[in-house]
Amino acid sequence: MSELKEILKFYREIGASFLEHHREDPLTALKEVSSEIHKCTKCPLHQKKKNYVPGEGSPEPDIMFIGEGPGETEDNFGRPFVGNAGQLLDKIIEKMGYSRETVFIGNIVKCRPPGNRDPEPGEVAACKPYLEKQVAILKPRVIVCLGRVALNNLLGQELSITNERGKLFYFNDIPVIPTYHPAYILRQKTKEAASKAKWDTWNDMLKVLEIAGKS
Ligand code: URA
């Protein structure tokens, strides 16, 4: 054992850094994925989009939020969740004690589906490797799926968001908590329905905070 220590000490002294485990820093790795996305032509969505929307936030977040795909405002700005739903998401994130900069916000598909339709299976399949790479780099403590489309396309299942919200799932060994999409809260027609949707969402976020170690 002491011989091994001596050998390692010798290698360290001569600067043999190849002996150390090398991991590219997450910011650089994230930027590489983003530039891959900016060149992507793997599905037809790139033809009609104005901007790619790779996602943004901390390269080492506790929490990663995943929506379904960019809407019109996001397509205009090249940034995720910057329209009305995004403003509500910002409020939720702040109430959780975080900010846009300290979490990561992304989407299942990185280009806007025309007319905000659901992304098609081929589009999701083409885009999923980018999301998988982002998740592997970010290593969030917990993923929040915003709405049915995000949940089902992340997990490859057919689940009801109303039944499954707040329950614990896993994606590549990372805990996943689904909740309502903020646009769903905004769509509620009565005050009562809106406050129920908000209350349910907040209860889901309490579970997220517990998994993130912040409760
Ligand atoms: N809805 C989403 O699912 N994603 C966005 O980026 C904006 C709205």
PDB file of C-alpha atoms and ligand atoms in Angstrom:
ATOM      1  CA  MET A   1       0.000   0.000   0.000  1.00  0.00           C
ATOM      2  CA  SER A   2       2.732   2.468   0.959  1.00  0.00           C
ATOM      3  CA  GLU A   3       4.525   1.552  -2.282  1.00  0.00           C
ATOM      4  CA  LEU A   4       1.390   2.448  -4.252  1.00  0.00           C
ATOM      5  CA  LYS A   5       1.146   5.790  -2.420  1.00  0.00           C
ATOM      6  CA  GLU A   6       4.779   6.516  -3.321  1.00  0.00           C
ATOM      7  CA  ILE A   7       4.125   5.728  -6.984  1.00  0.00           C
ATOM      8  CA  LEU A   8       1.032   8.010  -7.049  1.00  0.00           C
ATOM      9  CA  LYS A   9       3.006  10.781  -5.308  1.00  0.00           C
ATOM     10  CA  PHE A  10       5.728  10.455  -7.952  1.00  0.00           C
ATOM     11  CA  TYR A  11       3.201  10.720 -10.807  1.00  0.00           C
ATOM     12  CA  ARG A  12       1.579  13.755  -9.164  1.00  0.00           C
ATOM     13  CA  GLU A  13       4.977  15.425  -8.788  1.00  0.00           C
ATOM     14  CA  ILE A  14       5.780  14.989 -12.473  1.00  0.00           C
ATOM     15  CA  GLY A  15       2.335  16.459 -13.314  1.00  0.00           C
ATOM     16  CA  ALA A  16       0.735  13.301 -14.714  1.00  0.00           C
ATOM     17  CA  SER A  17      -2.812  14.657 -14.540  1.00  0.00           C
ATOM     18  CA  PHE A  18      -4.080  11.834 -16.789  1.00  0.00           C
ATOM     19  CA  LEU A  19      -4.302   9.778 -13.606  1.00  0.00           C
ATOM     20  CA  GLU A  20      -7.064  12.015 -12.288  1.00  0.00           C
ATOM     21  CA  HIS A  21     -10.633  11.340 -13.289  1.00  0.00           C
ATOM     22  CA  HIS A  22     -11.534  13.912 -15.911  1.00  0.00           C
ATOM     23  CA  ARG A  23     -15.023  15.338 -16.217  1.00  0.00           C
ATOM     24  CA  GLU A  24     -15.707  18.223 -18.569  1.00  0.00           C
ATOM     25  CA  ASP A  25     -17.224  21.120 -16.674  1.00  0.00           C
ATOM     26  CA  PRO A  26     -21.030  21.165 -16.978  1.00  0.00           C
ATOM     27  CA  LEU A  27     -21.218  24.700 -18.417  1.00  0.00           C
ATOM     28  CA  THR A  28     -18.932  23.783 -21.329  1.00  0.00           C
ATOM     29  CA  ALA A  29     -20.771  20.495 -21.883  1.00  0.00           C
ATOM     30  CA  LEU A  30     -24.124  22.306 -21.853  1.00  0.00           C
ATOM     31  CA  LYS A  31     -22.886  24.853 -24.386  1.00  0.00           C
ATOM     32  CA  GLU A  32     -21.774  22.014 -26.655  1.00  0.00           C
ATOM     33  CA  VAL A  33     -25.270  20.496 -26.575  1.00  0.00           C
ATOM     34  CA  SER A  34     -26.729  23.934 -27.271  1.00  0.00           C
ATOM     35  CA  SER A  35     -24.536  24.389 -30.349  1.00  0.00           C
ATOM     36  CA  GLU A  36     -25.521  20.914 -31.586  1.00  0.00           C
ATOM     37  CA  ILE A  37     -29.169  21.946 -31.209  1.00  0.00           C
ATOM     38  CA  HIS A  38     -28.520  25.165 -33.137  1.00  0.00           C
ATOM     39  CA  LYS A  39     -27.392  23.070 -36.144  1.00  0.00           C
ATOM     40  CA  CYS A  40     -30.171  20.473 -35.894  1.00  0.00           C
ATOM     41  CA  THR A  41     -32.176  19.453 -38.985  1.00  0.00           C
ATOM     42  CA  LYS A  42     -33.256  16.037 -37.662  1.00  0.00           C
ATOM     43  CA  CYS A  43     -37.013  16.700 -37.900  1.00  0.00           C
ATOM     44  CA  PRO A  44     -39.285  19.029 -39.884  1.00  0.00           C
ATOM     45  CA  LEU A  45     -39.869  21.383 -36.922  1.00  0.00           C
ATOM     46  CA  HIS A  46     -36.634  23.235 -37.696  1.00  0.00           C
ATOM     47  CA  GLN A  47     -38.023  24.434 -41.029  1.00  0.00           C
ATOM     48  CA  LYS A  48     -40.810  26.576 -39.593  1.00  0.00           C
ATOM     49  CA  LYS A  49     -39.261  27.715 -36.328  1.00  0.00           C
ATOM     50  CA  LYS A  50     -37.811  31.205 -35.902  1.00  0.00           C
ATOM     51  CA  ASN A  51     -35.370  30.236 -33.161  1.00  0.00           C
ATOM     52  CA  TYR A  52     -34.100  27.093 -31.522  1.00  0.00           C
ATOM     53  CA  VAL A  53     -34.942  27.014 -27.797  1.00  0.00           C
ATOM     54  CA  PRO A  54     -32.359  24.743 -26.141  1.00  0.00           C
ATOM     55  CA  GLY A  55     -33.226  25.663 -22.543  1.00  0.00           C
ATOM     56  CA  GLU A  56     -31.444  27.797 -19.968  1.00  0.00           C
ATOM     57  CA  GLY A  57     -30.414  28.128 -16.356  1.00  0.00           C
ATOM     58  CA  SER A  58     -27.825  26.815 -13.944  1.00  0.00           C
ATOM     59  CA  PRO A  59     -25.429  24.122 -15.219  1.00  0.00           C
ATOM     60  CA  GLU A  60     -25.610  22.509 -11.750  1.00  0.00           C
ATOM     61  CA  PRO A  61     -29.238  22.894 -10.670  1.00  0.00           C
ATOM     62  CA  ASP A  62     -31.086  21.160  -7.870  1.00  0.00           C
ATOM     63  CA  ILE A  63     -34.214  21.219 -10.029  1.00  0.00           C
ATOM     64  CA  MET A  64     -34.822  20.866 -13.779  1.00  0.00           C
ATOM     65  CA  PHE A  65     -38.229  21.914 -15.155  1.00  0.00           C
ATOM     66  CA  ILE A  66     -39.329  20.311 -18.422  1.00  0.00           C
ATOM     67  CA  GLY A  67     -42.170  21.668 -20.554  1.00  0.00           C
ATOM     68  CA  GLU A  68     -43.496  20.328 -23.848  1.00  0.00           C
ATOM     69  CA  GLY A  69     -42.065  22.716 -26.418  1.00  0.00           C
ATOM     70  CA  PRO A  70     -41.625  26.412 -27.237  1.00  0.00           C
ATOM     71  CA  GLY A  71     -44.722  28.531 -27.869  1.00  0.00           C
ATOM     72  CA  GLU A  72     -44.866  31.680 -29.995  1.00  0.00           C
ATOM     73  CA  THR A  73     -43.088  34.001 -27.529  1.00  0.00           C
ATOM     74  CA  GLU A  74     -40.399  31.411 -26.812  1.00  0.00           C
ATOM     75  CA  ASP A  75     -39.905  30.925 -30.572  1.00  0.00           C
ATOM     76  CA  ASN A  76     -39.501  34.694 -31.000  1.00  0.00           C
ATOM     77  CA  PHE A  77     -36.939  35.022 -28.225  1.00  0.00           C
ATOM     78  CA  GLY A  78     -35.149  31.645 -28.380  1.00  0.00           C
ATOM     79  CA  ARG A  79     -35.774  31.249 -24.644  1.00  0.00           C
ATOM     80  CA  PRO A  80     -38.002  28.793 -22.737  1.00  0.00           C
ATOM     81  CA  PHE A  81     -41.078  29.840 -20.772  1.00  0.00           C
ATOM     82  CA  VAL A  82     -40.974  33.591 -21.376  1.00  0.00           C
ATOM     83  CA  GLY A  83     -44.674  34.058 -22.275  1.00  0.00           C
ATOM     84  CA  ASN A  84     -47.667  34.137 -19.921  1.00  0.00           C
ATOM     85  CA  ALA A  85     -47.157  30.575 -18.687  1.00  0.00           C
ATOM     86  CA  GLY A  86     -43.499  31.418 -18.132  1.00  0.00           C
ATOM     87  CA  GLN A  87     -44.362  34.374 -15.927  1.00  0.00           C
ATOM     88  CA  LEU A  88     -46.445  32.114 -13.723  1.00  0.00           C
ATOM     89  CA  LEU A  89     -43.645  29.528 -13.691  1.00  0.00           C
ATOM     90  CA  ASP A  90     -41.219  32.275 -12.570  1.00  0.00           C
ATOM     91  CA  LYS A  91     -43.521  33.067  -9.625  1.00  0.00           C
ATOM     92  CA  ILE A  92     -43.715  29.396  -8.628  1.00  0.00           C
ATOM     93  CA  ILE A  93     -39.923  29.053  -8.850  1.00  0.00           C
ATOM     94  CA  GLU A  94     -39.433  32.164  -6.707  1.00  0.00           C
ATOM     95  CA  LYS A  95     -41.927  30.963  -4.119  1.00  0.00           C
ATOM     96  CA  MET A  96     -39.858  27.769  -3.916  1.00  0.00           C
ATOM     97  CA  GLY A  97     -36.830  29.875  -2.970  1.00  0.00           C
ATOM     98  CA  TYR A  98     -35.092  29.611  -6.352  1.00  0.00           C
ATOM     99  CA  SER A  99     -34.831  31.786  -9.474  1.00  0.00           C
ATOM    100  CA  ARG A 100     -34.640  31.143 -13.223  1.00  0.00           C
ATOM    101  CA  GLU A 101     -30.867  31.367 -12.888  1.00  0.00           C
ATOM    102  CA  THR A 102     -30.558  28.753 -10.138  1.00  0.00           C
ATOM    103  CA  VAL A 103     -32.774  26.077 -11.747  1.00  0.00           C
ATOM    104  CA  PHE A 104     -32.729  24.769 -15.339  1.00  0.00           C
ATOM    105  CA  ILE A 105     -35.737  25.199 -17.628  1.00  0.00           C
ATOM    106  CA  GLY A 106     -36.013  23.083 -20.769  1.00  0.00           C
ATOM    107  CA  ASN A 107     -38.479  21.403 -23.076  1.00  0.00           C
ATOM    108  CA  ILE A 108     -39.134  18.031 -24.694  1.00  0.00           C
ATOM    109  CA  VAL A 109     -38.715  19.546 -28.182  1.00  0.00           C
ATOM    110  CA  LYS A 110     -36.446  22.508 -28.873  1.00  0.00           C
ATOM    111  CA  CYS A 111     -38.365  23.947 -31.858  1.00  0.00           C
ATOM    112  CA  ARG A 112     -41.924  25.284 -31.834  1.00  0.00           C
ATOM    113  CA  PRO A 113     -44.554  22.878 -33.144  1.00  0.00           C
ATOM    114  CA  PRO A 114     -46.695  24.926 -35.591  1.00  0.00           C
ATOM    115  CA  GLY A 115     -49.817  26.393 -33.946  1.00  0.00           C
ATOM    116  CA  ASN A 116     -48.609  24.986 -30.592  1.00  0.00           C
ATOM    117  CA  ARG A 117     -49.839  21.494 -31.460  1.00  0.00           C
ATOM    118  CA  ASP A 118     -48.471  18.559 -29.448  1.00  0.00           C
ATOM    119  CA  PRO A 119     -45.117  17.356 -30.767  1.00  0.00           C
ATOM    120  CA  GLU A 120     -45.392  14.214 -32.891  1.00  0.00           C
ATOM    121  CA  PRO A 121     -43.657  10.959 -31.886  1.00  0.00           C
ATOM    122  CA  GLY A 122     -41.015  11.278 -34.639  1.00  0.00           C
ATOM    123  CA  GLU A 123     -40.221  14.849 -33.541  1.00  0.00           C
ATOM    124  CA  VAL A 124     -39.889  13.773 -29.916  1.00  0.00           C
ATOM    125  CA  ALA A 125     -37.677  10.823 -30.899  1.00  0.00           C
ATOM    126  CA  ALA A 126     -35.407  13.091 -32.951  1.00  0.00           C
ATOM    127  CA  CYS A 127     -35.060  15.617 -30.123  1.00  0.00           C
ATOM    128  CA  LYS A 128     -34.847  13.279 -27.121  1.00  0.00           C
ATOM    129  CA  PRO A 129     -31.080  12.630 -27.309  1.00  0.00           C
ATOM    130  CA  TYR A 130     -30.529  16.354 -26.612  1.00  0.00           C
ATOM    131  CA  LEU A 131     -32.702  16.171 -23.513  1.00  0.00           C
ATOM    132  CA  GLU A 132     -30.957  12.998 -22.386  1.00  0.00           C
ATOM    133  CA  LYS A 133     -27.581  14.703 -22.748  1.00  0.00           C
ATOM    134  CA  GLN A 134     -28.821  17.762 -20.848  1.00  0.00           C
ATOM    135  CA  VAL A 135     -30.124  15.614 -17.994  1.00  0.00           C
ATOM    136  CA  ALA A 136     -26.835  13.662 -17.858  1.00  0.00           C
ATOM    137  CA  ILE A 137     -24.825  16.908 -17.670  1.00  0.00           C
ATOM    138  CA  LEU A 138     -27.097  18.753 -15.237  1.00  0.00           C
ATOM    139  CA  LYS A 139     -27.621  15.798 -12.895  1.00  0.00           C
ATOM    140  CA  PRO A 140     -30.517  17.574 -11.170  1.00  0.00           C
ATOM    141  CA  ARG A 141     -31.693  16.207  -7.828  1.00  0.00           C
ATOM    142  CA  VAL A 142     -35.213  16.217  -9.204  1.00  0.00           C
ATOM    143  CA  ILE A 143     -37.005  16.806 -12.508  1.00  0.00           C
ATOM    144  CA  VAL A 144     -40.399  18.533 -12.636  1.00  0.00           C
ATOM    145  CA  CYS A 145     -42.510  17.580 -15.663  1.00  0.00           C
ATOM    146  CA  LEU A 146     -44.896  20.387 -16.547  1.00  0.00           C
ATOM    147  CA  GLY A 147     -48.064  18.806 -17.891  1.00  0.00           C
ATOM    148  CA  ARG A 148     -49.160  15.596 -19.587  1.00  0.00           C
ATOM    149  CA  VAL A 149     -47.182  16.024 -22.808  1.00  0.00           C
ATOM    150  CA  ALA A 150     -43.892  16.539 -20.959  1.00  0.00           C
ATOM    151  CA  LEU A 151     -44.580  13.627 -18.599  1.00  0.00           C
ATOM    152  CA  ASN A 152     -45.577  11.105 -21.245  1.00  0.00           C
ATOM    153  CA  ASN A 153     -42.835  12.006 -23.666  1.00  0.00           C
ATOM    154  CA  LEU A 154     -40.159  11.952 -20.980  1.00  0.00           C
ATOM    155  CA  LEU A 155     -41.212   8.572 -19.599  1.00  0.00           C
ATOM    156  CA  GLY A 156     -42.535   7.048 -22.827  1.00  0.00           C
ATOM    157  CA  GLN A 157     -45.878   6.224 -21.202  1.00  0.00           C
ATOM    158  CA  GLU A 158     -49.539   7.192 -21.563  1.00  0.00           C
ATOM    159  CA  LEU A 159     -50.454   8.652 -18.188  1.00  0.00           C
ATOM    160  CA  SER A 160     -53.100  11.079 -17.001  1.00  0.00           C
ATOM    161  CA  ILE A 161     -51.597  14.203 -15.430  1.00  0.00           C
ATOM    162  CA  THR A 162     -54.622  14.589 -13.158  1.00  0.00           C
ATOM    163  CA  ASN A 163     -54.106  11.092 -11.755  1.00  0.00           C
ATOM    164  CA  GLU A 164     -50.325  11.050 -11.640  1.00  0.00           C
ATOM    165  CA  ARG A 165     -49.378  14.596 -10.581  1.00  0.00           C
ATOM    166  CA  GLY A 166     -47.389  14.704  -7.367  1.00  0.00           C
ATOM    167  CA  LYS A 167     -46.361  11.037  -7.657  1.00  0.00           C
ATOM    168  CA  LEU A 168     -42.757   9.912  -7.867  1.00  0.00           C
ATOM    169  CA  PHE A 169     -41.326   8.530 -11.123  1.00  0.00           C
ATOM    170  CA  TYR A 170     -37.753   8.062 -12.323  1.00  0.00           C
ATOM    171  CA  PHE A 171     -35.962   9.025 -15.531  1.00  0.00           C
ATOM    172  CA  ASN A 172     -32.439   7.611 -15.894  1.00  0.00           C
ATOM    173  CA  ASP A 173     -32.338   7.141 -12.093  1.00  0.00           C
ATOM    174  CA  ILE A 174     -33.339  10.768 -11.430  1.00  0.00           C
ATOM    175  CA  PRO A 175     -36.557  11.394  -9.450  1.00  0.00           C
ATOM    176  CA  VAL A 176     -39.361  12.941 -11.502  1.00  0.00           C
ATOM    177  CA  ILE A 177     -42.428  14.719 -10.079  1.00  0.00           C
ATOM    178  CA  PRO A 178     -45.145  15.628 -12.588  1.00  0.00           C
ATOM    179  CA  THR A 179     -47.390  18.618 -12.018  1.00  0.00           C
ATOM    180  CA  TYR A 180     -49.827  20.743 -14.014  1.00  0.00           C
ATOM    181  CA  HIS A 181     -48.499  22.891 -16.844  1.00  0.00           C
ATOM    182  CA  PRO A 182     -48.742  26.567 -15.769  1.00  0.00           C
ATOM    183  CA  ALA A 183     -50.837  27.237 -18.910  1.00  0.00           C
ATOM    184  CA  TYR A 184     -53.416  24.804 -17.474  1.00  0.00           C
ATOM    185  CA  ILE A 185     -53.686  26.935 -14.321  1.00  0.00           C
ATOM    186  CA  LEU A 186     -54.128  30.065 -16.465  1.00  0.00           C
ATOM    187  CA  ARG A 187     -56.849  28.372 -18.569  1.00  0.00           C
ATOM    188  CA  GLN A 188     -59.155  27.721 -15.593  1.00  0.00           C
ATOM    189  CA  LYS A 189     -62.449  29.557 -16.039  1.00  0.00           C
ATOM    190  CA  THR A 190     -63.489  30.056 -12.417  1.00  0.00           C
ATOM    191  CA  LYS A 191     -61.611  31.455  -9.439  1.00  0.00           C
ATOM    192  CA  GLU A 192     -62.276  28.246  -7.522  1.00  0.00           C
ATOM    193  CA  ALA A 193     -60.883  26.020 -10.291  1.00  0.00           C
ATOM    194  CA  ALA A 194     -57.826  28.249 -10.652  1.00  0.00           C
ATOM    195  CA  SER A 195     -57.072  28.212  -6.934  1.00  0.00           C
ATOM    196  CA  LYS A 196     -57.507  24.418  -6.784  1.00  0.00           C
ATOM    197  CA  ALA A 197     -55.045  23.987  -9.682  1.00  0.00           C
ATOM    198  CA  LYS A 198     -52.603  26.379  -7.960  1.00  0.00           C
ATOM    199  CA  TRP A 199     -52.971  24.630  -4.625  1.00  0.00           C
ATOM    200  CA  ASP A 200     -52.398  21.176  -6.216  1.00  0.00           C
ATOM    201  CA  THR A 201     -49.335  22.510  -8.022  1.00  0.00           C
ATOM    202  CA  TRP A 202     -47.960  24.006  -4.815  1.00  0.00           C
ATOM    203  CA  ASN A 203     -48.412  20.701  -2.979  1.00  0.00           C
ATOM    204  CA  ASP A 204     -46.464  18.990  -5.777  1.00  0.00           C
ATOM    205  CA  MET A 205     -43.720  21.610  -5.416  1.00  0.00           C
ATOM    206  CA  LEU A 206     -43.475  20.871  -1.678  1.00  0.00           C
ATOM    207  CA  LYS A 207     -42.627  17.274  -2.632  1.00  0.00           C
ATOM    208  CA  VAL A 208     -40.061  18.574  -5.111  1.00  0.00           C
ATOM    209  CA  LEU A 209     -38.467  20.714  -2.389  1.00  0.00           C
ATOM    210  CA  GLU A 210     -38.326  17.725  -0.079  1.00  0.00           C
ATOM    211  CA  ILE A 211     -36.477  15.661  -2.707  1.00  0.00           C
ATOM    212  CA  ALA A 212     -34.187  18.613  -3.456  1.00  0.00           C
ATOM    213  CA  GLY A 213     -33.355  18.721   0.263  1.00  0.00           C
ATOM    214  CA  LYS A 214     -34.816  22.192   0.735  1.00  0.00           C
ATOM    215  CA  SER A 215     -37.818  21.570   2.956  1.00  0.00           C
TER     216      SER A 215
HETATM  217  N1  URA B   1     -44.931  25.958 -22.808  1.00  0.00           N
HETATM  218  C1  URA B   1     -43.982  24.992 -22.815  1.00  0.00           C
HETATM  219  O1  URA B   1     -44.288  23.820 -22.659  1.00  0.00           O
HETATM  220  N2  URA B   1     -42.724  25.361 -22.989  1.00  0.00           N
HETATM  221  C2  URA B   1     -42.330  26.635 -23.145  1.00  0.00           C
HETATM  222  O2  URA B   1     -41.129  26.891 -23.277  1.00  0.00           O
HETATM  223  C3  URA B   1     -43.335  27.621 -23.109  1.00  0.00           C
HETATM  224  C4  URA B   1     -44.627  27.265 -22.947  1.00  0.00           C
END
